[in-house]
């Protein structure tokens, strides 16, 4: 996301923060200034190790921007960009978009996320990026809170000023194309991922089956045909999806109340899925030997604290979004 122009914005933010926070005297004086105006308790140092800190750093910087300008002026340090309309336009865009990216990253973290849930999170964010592009092109800015506030302030002080939001829409479009390219494999194997929870409804083609290492296409097709004809096993997977739906509702409710500890106590979704597959009898031995199933219905490695290697977008998103 951070090409040269946005990289320069982030670089200046980090330099200013380091000037204030990394020096004990400056840090104390700046906090005293904030106390006088009842503002934030202070700035956050940026960490290159965890890119999630970038969003928090930008948000805190935006909240303290007026005090930062005042403090730098007191110190005789010149950073005219902090009052430049074009720079601020990119800065507030970066603040809002990084917040959206942080929300995506949080959704993709944690134990129990299946490849299906990761895929859905990425697809949902791609849909949101298309919405963001329209939001910027029309100038509504319903999904860019800080940018909207900056635009309103600029319009109030200089009504004839024209802010180039189409440039930001173009940057968002580039980000969308990057997502589609990086996560193209998710889109190519949508049916395969859906098969994990809906084997009674989903039909796989030859390309999907060739993607599964070491599977016998003949045995796989025959066993799936048997499974779809069995009311007992079809109902088993219907119950699985009801349980997954229940957990999703519980997660959403707990997240809305910021009850993260309680959320961790919920049964991981992947354990429910593996338990259902492992319940199949030995006559479905080919299905049980799929990559996400432990052979012969034995106990899955999840219960031992180990996890199968599965397609994951978490690391890529960290690299991309940062």
GROMACS .gro file of N, CA and C in nm, residues 116 120 190-204 224 227-228 233-234 236-242 244-245 273 276-277 292:
model
  105
  116UNK      N    1  -1.155  -2.131   0.506
  116UNK     CA    2  -1.279  -2.076   0.454
  116UNK      C    3  -1.307  -1.939   0.514
  120UNK      N    4  -1.317  -1.579   0.316
  120UNK     CA    5  -1.432  -1.490   0.323
  120UNK      C    6  -1.393  -1.351   0.372
  190UNK      N    7  -1.231  -2.169  -0.480
  190UNK     CA    8  -1.347  -2.140  -0.396
  190UNK      C    9  -1.429  -2.266  -0.368
  191UNK      N   10  -1.452  -2.347  -0.471
  191UNK     CA   11  -1.531  -2.469  -0.453
  191UNK      C   12  -1.462  -2.567  -0.359
  192UNK      N   13  -1.330  -2.576  -0.371
  192UNK     CA   14  -1.255  -2.669  -0.287
  192UNK      C   15  -1.265  -2.629  -0.140
  193UNK      N   16  -1.255  -2.501  -0.111
  193UNK     CA   17  -1.264  -2.454   0.027
  193UNK      C   18  -1.406  -2.473   0.081
  194UNK      N   19  -1.507  -2.450  -0.005
  194UNK     CA   20  -1.644  -2.468   0.039
  194UNK      C   21  -1.674  -2.615   0.067
  195UNK      N   22  -1.606  -2.705  -0.005
  195UNK     CA   23  -1.627  -2.848   0.013
  195UNK      C   24  -1.596  -2.891   0.156
  196UNK      N   25  -1.507  -2.819   0.223
  196UNK     CA   26  -1.467  -2.856   0.359
  196UNK      C   27  -1.587  -2.860   0.453
  197UNK      N   28  -1.680  -2.767   0.436
  197UNK     CA   29  -1.796  -2.760   0.525
  197UNK      C   30  -1.927  -2.799   0.456
  198UNK      N   31  -1.926  -2.807   0.324
  198UNK     CA   32  -2.049  -2.840   0.250
  198UNK      C   33  -2.024  -2.951   0.147
  199UNK      N   34  -1.969  -3.065   0.187
  199UNK     CA   35  -1.941  -3.171   0.089
  199UNK      C   36  -2.068  -3.227   0.025
  200UNK      N   37  -2.179  -3.213   0.094
  200UNK     CA   38  -2.306  -3.264   0.041
  200UNK      C   39  -2.367  -3.171  -0.064
  201UNK      N   40  -2.316  -3.049  -0.076
  201UNK     CA   41  -2.371  -2.953  -0.171
  201UNK      C   42  -2.274  -2.916  -0.282
  202UNK      N   43  -2.146  -2.928  -0.255
  202UNK     CA   44  -2.044  -2.877  -0.347
  202UNK      C   45  -1.993  -2.986  -0.441
  203UNK      N   46  -1.978  -2.952  -0.568
  203UNK     CA   47  -1.923  -3.043  -0.667
  203UNK      C   48  -1.788  -2.990  -0.713
  204UNK      N   49  -1.686  -3.074  -0.711
  204UNK     CA   50  -1.551  -3.034  -0.749
  204UNK      C   51  -1.522  -3.082  -0.891
  224UNK      N   52  -1.782  -3.947  -0.243
  224UNK     CA   53  -1.867  -3.828  -0.234
  224UNK      C   54  -2.009  -3.863  -0.278
  227UNK      N   55  -2.169  -4.036   0.009
  227UNK     CA   56  -2.197  -3.943   0.119
  227UNK      C   57  -2.322  -3.860   0.091
  228UNK      N   58  -2.335  -3.810  -0.033
  228UNK     CA   59  -2.450  -3.727  -0.068
  228UNK      C   60  -2.581  -3.805  -0.062
  233UNK      N   61  -2.520  -3.877   0.709
  233UNK     CA   62  -2.399  -3.796   0.700
  233UNK      C   63  -2.428  -3.658   0.644
  234UNK      N   64  -2.529  -3.647   0.559
  234UNK     CA   65  -2.570  -3.514   0.513
  234UNK      C   66  -2.619  -3.431   0.632
  236UNK      N   67  -2.528  -3.472   0.932
  236UNK     CA   68  -2.410  -3.447   1.016
  236UNK      C   69  -2.343  -3.315   0.975
  237UNK      N   70  -2.331  -3.294   0.846
  237UNK     CA   71  -2.267  -3.170   0.799
  237UNK      C   72  -2.362  -3.051   0.810
  238UNK      N   73  -2.491  -3.075   0.802
  238UNK     CA   74  -2.586  -2.967   0.827
  238UNK      C   75  -2.577  -2.920   0.971
  239UNK      N   76  -2.561  -3.016   1.064
  239UNK     CA   77  -2.544  -2.981   1.205
  239UNK      C   78  -2.415  -2.905   1.227
  240UNK      N   79  -2.310  -2.947   1.154
  240UNK     CA   80  -2.182  -2.877   1.162
  240UNK      C   81  -2.199  -2.730   1.126
  241UNK      N   82  -2.268  -2.702   1.017
  241UNK     CA   83  -2.285  -2.564   0.973
  241UNK      C   84  -2.373  -2.485   1.068
  242UNK      N   85  -2.467  -2.551   1.132
  242UNK     CA   86  -2.547  -2.483   1.235
  242UNK      C   87  -2.459  -2.443   1.353
  244UNK      N   88  -2.131  -2.392   1.340
  244UNK     CA   89  -2.041  -2.286   1.294
  244UNK      C   90  -2.114  -2.152   1.291
  245UNK      N   91  -2.239  -2.154   1.251
  245UNK     CA   92  -2.319  -2.031   1.250
  245UNK      C   93  -2.339  -1.979   1.392
  273UNK      N   94  -1.491  -2.882   1.263
  273UNK     CA   95  -1.485  -2.936   1.127
  273UNK      C   96  -1.411  -3.069   1.124
  276UNK      N   97  -1.608  -3.356   1.278
  276UNK     CA   98  -1.712  -3.408   1.189
  276UNK      C   99  -1.653  -3.501   1.084
  277UNK      N  100  -1.543  -3.459   1.024
  277UNK     CA  101  -1.481  -3.544   0.921
  277UNK      C  102  -1.429  -3.674   0.982
  292UNK      N  103  -0.675  -3.180   0.512
  292UNK     CA  104  -0.724  -3.122   0.639
  292UNK      C  105  -0.776  -3.229   0.735
   0.00000   0.00000   0.00000
